[in-house]
Amino acid sequence: MKRTANQATVELLQGDITQQETDAIVNAANNSLLGGGGVDGAIHRAGGPAILEECRRLHGCATGDAKITTGGNLKARYVIHTVGPVYRDGRSGEPDALASCHWRSLEIADERGLETIAFPSISTGVYGYPFHEAAGVALMTVKRYMEDCNSGIRLVRFVLFNQPVYDAFENAMIQIWES
Ligand code: AR6
């Protein structure tokens, strides 16, 4: 499923983000940027040691911020590492932090002149963010960014690992683009 936001196509796909051929893929990392499980582990495994080597020189990343490295052996040229919030109760700043992850990742892609970027469903695995809520925050933030910023990004793809998460993004997309 896809929709348009200003000059960009926003697309939903079920699949594995490590296989994407976009200019950058976004990693759901932790504050250390030194690797972990989930999509973070998969990206480092597929991309090889060059990514971790560069991450070591970045001295971590704050929650809601993002930093860029090479894509190593990935098809994507770059990995944008962002750190999502650990979900507590939804009233402890989690939506703002999650929105910031998406916003900062898009800003960094624009700073590098990238045109295509793929996101996973940030914070909805180990970090426990309910994926129905996260889908709305993620898509709303991308739509706002495209409408408010003079972005050169032409494709924002969400690569969702399983059907329930894909369905949640599809529902959120329909609601957000209809309103
Ligand atoms: N492609 C796309 N999505 C994936 C893939 C993949 N290859 N593998 C998993 N997912 P998580 P978080 C989905 O836990 O919640 C790490 O240890 C997964 O199904 O990877 O932000 C980090 O180092 C889920 O929907 O990220 C941090 O410590 C989504 O990606 C912590 O986990 C996010 O799940 C970050 O937790």
mmCIF file of C-alpha atoms and ligand atoms in Angstrom:
data_model
loop_
_atom_site.group_PDB
_atom_site.id
_atom_site.type_symbol
_atom_site.label_atom_id
_atom_site.label_comp_id
_atom_site.label_asym_id
_atom_site.label_seq_id
_atom_site.Cartn_x
_atom_site.Cartn_y
_atom_site.Cartn_z
ATOM 1 C CA MET A 1 0.000 0.000 0.000
ATOM 2 C CA LYS A 2 1.240 3.508 -0.733
ATOM 3 C CA ARG A 3 0.227 7.125 -0.366
ATOM 4 C CA THR A 4 1.712 10.441 -1.424
ATOM 5 C CA ALA A 5 3.000 13.143 0.931
ATOM 6 C CA ASN A 6 4.087 16.242 -0.972
ATOM 7 C CA GLN A 7 6.929 15.044 -3.295
ATOM 8 C CA ALA A 8 7.365 11.683 -1.570
ATOM 9 C CA THR A 9 5.767 8.285 -1.839
ATOM 10 C CA VAL A 10 5.177 6.626 1.529
ATOM 11 C CA GLU A 11 5.011 2.875 1.069
ATOM 12 C CA LEU A 12 4.288 -0.111 3.304
ATOM 13 C CA LEU A 13 5.893 -3.465 2.641
ATOM 14 C CA GLN A 14 6.053 -6.729 4.560
ATOM 15 C CA GLY A 15 9.623 -8.067 4.609
ATOM 16 C CA ASP A 16 13.183 -7.924 5.870
ATOM 17 C CA ILE A 17 14.783 -4.478 6.046
ATOM 18 C CA THR A 18 18.305 -5.856 5.571
ATOM 19 C CA GLN A 19 17.391 -6.725 1.957
ATOM 20 C CA GLN A 20 16.279 -3.221 0.973
ATOM 21 C CA GLU A 21 17.993 -1.348 -1.848
ATOM 22 C CA THR A 22 17.050 2.117 -0.615
ATOM 23 C CA ASP A 23 19.859 4.694 -0.168
ATOM 24 C CA ALA A 24 19.583 4.222 3.602
ATOM 25 C CA ILE A 25 17.924 1.829 6.002
ATOM 26 C CA VAL A 26 17.094 2.878 9.549
ATOM 27 C CA ASN A 27 18.231 0.752 12.481
ATOM 28 C CA ALA A 28 16.260 0.506 15.749
ATOM 29 C CA ALA A 29 19.378 0.668 17.926
ATOM 30 C CA ASN A 30 20.107 1.312 21.627
ATOM 31 C CA ASN A 31 21.983 4.194 23.308
ATOM 32 C CA SER A 32 25.349 2.428 23.029
ATOM 33 C CA LEU A 33 25.101 1.926 19.229
ATOM 34 C CA LEU A 34 27.184 -1.191 19.819
ATOM 35 C CA GLY A 35 24.652 -3.734 18.565
ATOM 36 C CA GLY A 36 21.915 -5.863 20.083
ATOM 37 C CA GLY A 37 19.139 -8.238 19.093
ATOM 38 C CA GLY A 38 16.108 -7.816 16.835
ATOM 39 C CA VAL A 39 16.501 -5.685 13.741
ATOM 40 C CA ASP A 40 19.768 -4.233 15.146
ATOM 41 C CA GLY A 41 21.362 -7.691 15.292
ATOM 42 C CA ALA A 42 20.074 -8.547 11.803
ATOM 43 C CA ILE A 43 21.511 -5.327 10.296
ATOM 44 C CA HIS A 44 24.959 -5.822 11.852
ATOM 45 C CA ARG A 45 25.029 -9.489 10.775
ATOM 46 C CA ALA A 46 24.071 -8.664 7.195
ATOM 47 C CA GLY A 47 26.205 -5.502 6.922
ATOM 48 C CA GLY A 48 29.392 -6.897 8.461
ATOM 49 C CA PRO A 49 31.992 -5.417 10.840
ATOM 50 C CA ALA A 50 32.469 -2.058 9.043
ATOM 51 C CA ILE A 51 29.211 -0.793 10.587
ATOM 52 C CA LEU A 52 30.224 -1.587 14.184
ATOM 53 C CA GLU A 53 33.680 -0.158 13.580
ATOM 54 C CA GLU A 54 32.133 3.183 12.611
ATOM 55 C CA CYS A 55 29.559 3.004 15.426
ATOM 56 C CA ARG A 56 32.352 2.724 18.003
ATOM 57 C CA ARG A 57 33.591 6.162 16.968
ATOM 58 C CA LEU A 58 30.161 7.802 17.442
ATOM 59 C CA HIS A 59 30.106 7.517 21.266
ATOM 60 C CA GLY A 60 26.486 6.432 21.472
ATOM 61 C CA CYS A 61 23.248 8.186 20.625
ATOM 62 C CA ALA A 62 20.546 9.837 22.733
ATOM 63 C CA THR A 63 16.994 8.499 22.705
ATOM 64 C CA GLY A 64 15.077 10.239 19.903
ATOM 65 C CA ASP A 65 18.248 11.177 18.030
ATOM 66 C CA ALA A 66 19.937 9.462 15.044
ATOM 67 C CA LYS A 67 23.437 9.001 13.592
ATOM 68 C CA ILE A 68 24.590 7.718 10.201
ATOM 69 C CA THR A 69 27.209 5.123 9.203
ATOM 70 C CA THR A 70 28.169 3.170 6.134
ATOM 71 C CA GLY A 71 25.920 0.301 5.075
ATOM 72 C CA GLY A 72 28.934 -2.016 4.852
ATOM 73 C CA ASN A 73 27.966 -5.087 2.832
ATOM 74 C CA LEU A 74 24.281 -4.150 2.725
ATOM 75 C CA LYS A 75 22.574 -3.179 -0.511
ATOM 76 C CA ALA A 76 21.773 0.150 1.172
ATOM 77 C CA ARG A 77 24.722 2.577 1.123
ATOM 78 C CA TYR A 78 24.002 3.915 4.620
ATOM 79 C CA VAL A 79 22.520 2.864 7.924
ATOM 80 C CA ILE A 80 20.847 5.573 9.998
ATOM 81 C CA HIS A 81 20.904 4.384 13.610
ATOM 82 C CA THR A 82 18.163 5.809 15.784
ATOM 83 C CA VAL A 83 17.213 5.046 19.379
ATOM 84 C CA GLY A 84 13.523 4.636 20.130
ATOM 85 C CA PRO A 85 11.966 5.010 23.578
ATOM 86 C CA VAL A 86 11.470 2.097 25.941
ATOM 87 C CA TYR A 87 7.701 2.016 26.445
ATOM 88 C CA ARG A 88 6.473 2.598 29.992
ATOM 89 C CA ASP A 89 2.872 3.848 30.075
ATOM 90 C CA GLY A 90 2.544 6.075 27.007
ATOM 91 C CA ARG A 91 2.524 9.216 29.187
ATOM 92 C CA SER A 92 6.260 9.428 29.810
ATOM 93 C CA GLY A 93 7.288 11.183 26.627
ATOM 94 C CA GLU A 94 7.293 8.050 24.460
ATOM 95 C CA PRO A 95 5.249 9.469 21.549
ATOM 96 C CA ASP A 96 7.482 12.563 21.300
ATOM 97 C CA ALA A 97 10.639 10.454 21.444
ATOM 98 C CA LEU A 98 9.329 8.075 18.784
ATOM 99 C CA ALA A 99 8.306 10.978 16.546
ATOM 100 C CA SER A 100 11.764 12.502 17.021
ATOM 101 C CA CYS A 101 13.435 9.254 15.865
ATOM 102 C CA HIS A 102 11.618 9.473 12.553
ATOM 103 C CA TRP A 103 12.091 13.232 12.170
ATOM 104 C CA ARG A 104 15.835 13.147 12.916
ATOM 105 C CA SER A 105 16.388 10.157 10.605
ATOM 106 C CA LEU A 106 14.709 12.054 7.760
ATOM 107 C CA GLU A 107 16.729 15.200 8.527
ATOM 108 C CA ILE A 108 19.991 13.240 8.388
ATOM 109 C CA ALA A 109 18.952 11.614 5.110
ATOM 110 C CA ASP A 110 18.243 15.074 3.691
ATOM 111 C CA GLU A 111 21.573 16.441 4.948
ATOM 112 C CA ARG A 112 23.288 13.714 2.899
ATOM 113 C CA GLY A 113 21.081 14.313 -0.136
ATOM 114 C CA LEU A 114 19.533 10.828 0.022
ATOM 115 C CA GLU A 115 16.331 10.164 -1.913
ATOM 116 C CA THR A 116 15.123 6.824 -0.586
ATOM 117 C CA ILE A 117 14.940 5.496 2.976
ATOM 118 C CA ALA A 118 13.465 2.436 4.672
ATOM 119 C CA PHE A 119 12.284 2.294 8.300
ATOM 120 C CA PRO A 120 11.461 -0.702 10.492
ATOM 121 C CA SER A 121 8.755 -0.425 13.132
ATOM 122 C CA ILE A 122 10.923 1.287 15.752
ATOM 123 C CA SER A 123 10.480 0.443 19.480
ATOM 124 C CA THR A 124 7.773 -2.184 18.879
ATOM 125 C CA GLY A 125 9.937 -5.238 19.664
ATOM 126 C CA VAL A 126 12.221 -5.419 22.696
ATOM 127 C CA TYR A 127 11.236 -1.857 23.700
ATOM 128 C CA GLY A 128 7.565 -2.829 24.041
ATOM 129 C CA TYR A 129 5.803 0.071 22.292
ATOM 130 C CA PRO A 130 2.286 -1.118 21.289
ATOM 131 C CA PHE A 131 2.544 -1.358 17.505
ATOM 132 C CA HIS A 132 -0.938 0.033 16.794
ATOM 133 C CA GLU A 133 0.065 3.266 18.533
ATOM 134 C CA ALA A 134 3.585 3.330 17.106
ATOM 135 C CA ALA A 135 2.232 2.995 13.553
ATOM 136 C CA GLY A 136 0.213 6.196 13.931
ATOM 137 C CA VAL A 137 3.132 8.162 15.379
ATOM 138 C CA ALA A 138 5.542 6.924 12.696
ATOM 139 C CA LEU A 139 3.277 7.673 9.730
ATOM 140 C CA MET A 140 2.021 11.005 11.065
ATOM 141 C CA THR A 141 5.590 12.177 11.624
ATOM 142 C CA VAL A 142 6.701 11.242 8.109
ATOM 143 C CA LYS A 143 3.664 12.962 6.581
ATOM 144 C CA ARG A 144 4.275 16.137 8.610
ATOM 145 C CA TYR A 145 7.957 16.161 7.759
ATOM 146 C CA MET A 146 7.221 15.938 4.041
ATOM 147 C CA GLU A 147 4.603 18.661 4.264
ATOM 148 C CA ASP A 148 6.655 21.036 6.451
ATOM 149 C CA CYS A 149 10.203 20.586 5.152
ATOM 150 C CA ASN A 150 11.583 21.169 1.715
ATOM 151 C CA SER A 151 12.759 17.560 1.521
ATOM 152 C CA GLY A 152 14.599 15.895 -1.352
ATOM 153 C CA ILE A 153 13.438 12.467 -0.180
ATOM 154 C CA ARG A 154 11.244 10.764 -2.785
ATOM 155 C CA LEU A 155 10.509 7.390 -1.152
ATOM 156 C CA VAL A 156 9.896 6.481 2.479
ATOM 157 C CA ARG A 157 9.293 2.766 2.837
ATOM 158 C CA PHE A 158 8.188 1.050 6.043
ATOM 159 C CA VAL A 159 9.389 -2.553 6.030
ATOM 160 C CA LEU A 160 7.249 -4.488 8.475
ATOM 161 C CA PHE A 161 8.437 -7.868 9.637
ATOM 162 C CA ASN A 162 5.103 -9.576 10.253
ATOM 163 C CA GLN A 163 1.469 -9.422 9.241
ATOM 164 C CA PRO A 164 -0.050 -7.924 12.449
ATOM 165 C CA VAL A 165 2.393 -5.006 12.329
ATOM 166 C CA TYR A 166 1.830 -4.545 8.606
ATOM 167 C CA ASP A 167 -1.938 -4.481 9.200
ATOM 168 C CA ALA A 168 -1.560 -1.879 11.957
ATOM 169 C CA PHE A 169 0.447 0.373 9.629
ATOM 170 C CA GLU A 170 -2.120 -0.115 6.877
ATOM 171 C CA ASN A 171 -4.969 0.905 9.182
ATOM 172 C CA ALA A 172 -3.034 3.912 10.473
ATOM 173 C CA MET A 173 -2.196 4.980 6.929
ATOM 174 C CA ILE A 174 -5.838 4.877 5.849
ATOM 175 C CA GLN A 175 -6.918 6.907 8.893
ATOM 176 C CA ILE A 176 -4.157 9.516 8.671
ATOM 177 C CA TRP A 177 -4.473 10.123 4.945
ATOM 178 C CA GLU A 178 -8.278 10.332 5.107
ATOM 179 C CA SER A 179 -8.357 12.927 7.872
HETATM 180 N N1 AR6 B 1 13.445 -6.403 9.181
HETATM 181 C C1 AR6 B 1 12.408 -5.630 9.549
HETATM 182 N N2 AR6 B 1 11.904 -5.608 10.798
HETATM 183 C C2 AR6 B 1 12.467 -6.440 11.713
HETATM 184 C C3 AR6 B 1 13.565 -7.287 11.413
HETATM 185 C C4 AR6 B 1 14.052 -7.250 10.076
HETATM 186 N N3 AR6 B 1 15.085 -8.013 9.683
HETATM 187 N N4 AR6 B 1 13.881 -7.976 12.538
HETATM 188 C C5 AR6 B 1 13.030 -7.582 13.513
HETATM 189 N N5 AR6 B 1 12.164 -6.658 13.014
HETATM 190 P P1 AR6 B 1 13.355 -4.557 17.793
HETATM 191 P P2 AR6 B 1 13.128 -2.084 19.394
HETATM 192 C C6 AR6 B 1 11.063 -5.928 13.674
HETATM 193 O O1 AR6 B 1 13.250 -5.377 19.012
HETATM 194 O O2 AR6 B 1 11.828 -2.506 19.952
HETATM 195 C C7 AR6 B 1 17.812 -4.309 20.060
HETATM 196 O O3 AR6 B 1 18.428 -5.257 20.899
HETATM 197 C C8 AR6 B 1 10.464 -6.522 14.918
HETATM 198 O O4 AR6 B 1 9.537 -7.549 14.586
HETATM 199 O O5 AR6 B 1 14.383 -4.920 16.774
HETATM 200 O O6 AR6 B 1 13.301 -0.670 18.921
HETATM 201 C C9 AR6 B 1 18.495 -2.963 20.090
HETATM 202 O O7 AR6 B 1 19.888 -3.068 20.267
HETATM 203 C C10 AR6 B 1 9.767 -5.308 15.526
HETATM 204 O O8 AR6 B 1 8.494 -5.119 14.893
HETATM 205 O O9 AR6 B 1 13.642 -2.982 18.148
HETATM 206 C C11 AR6 B 1 17.840 -2.311 21.249
HETATM 207 O O10 AR6 B 1 18.441 -2.702 22.481
HETATM 208 C C12 AR6 B 1 10.666 -4.148 15.104
HETATM 209 O O11 AR6 B 1 11.555 -4.673 14.107
HETATM 210 C C13 AR6 B 1 16.420 -2.816 21.213
HETATM 211 O O12 AR6 B 1 16.502 -4.072 20.536
HETATM 212 C C14 AR6 B 1 11.481 -3.536 16.215
HETATM 213 O O13 AR6 B 1 11.915 -4.541 17.114
HETATM 214 C C15 AR6 B 1 15.515 -1.918 20.419
HETATM 215 O O14 AR6 B 1 14.195 -2.375 20.513
#
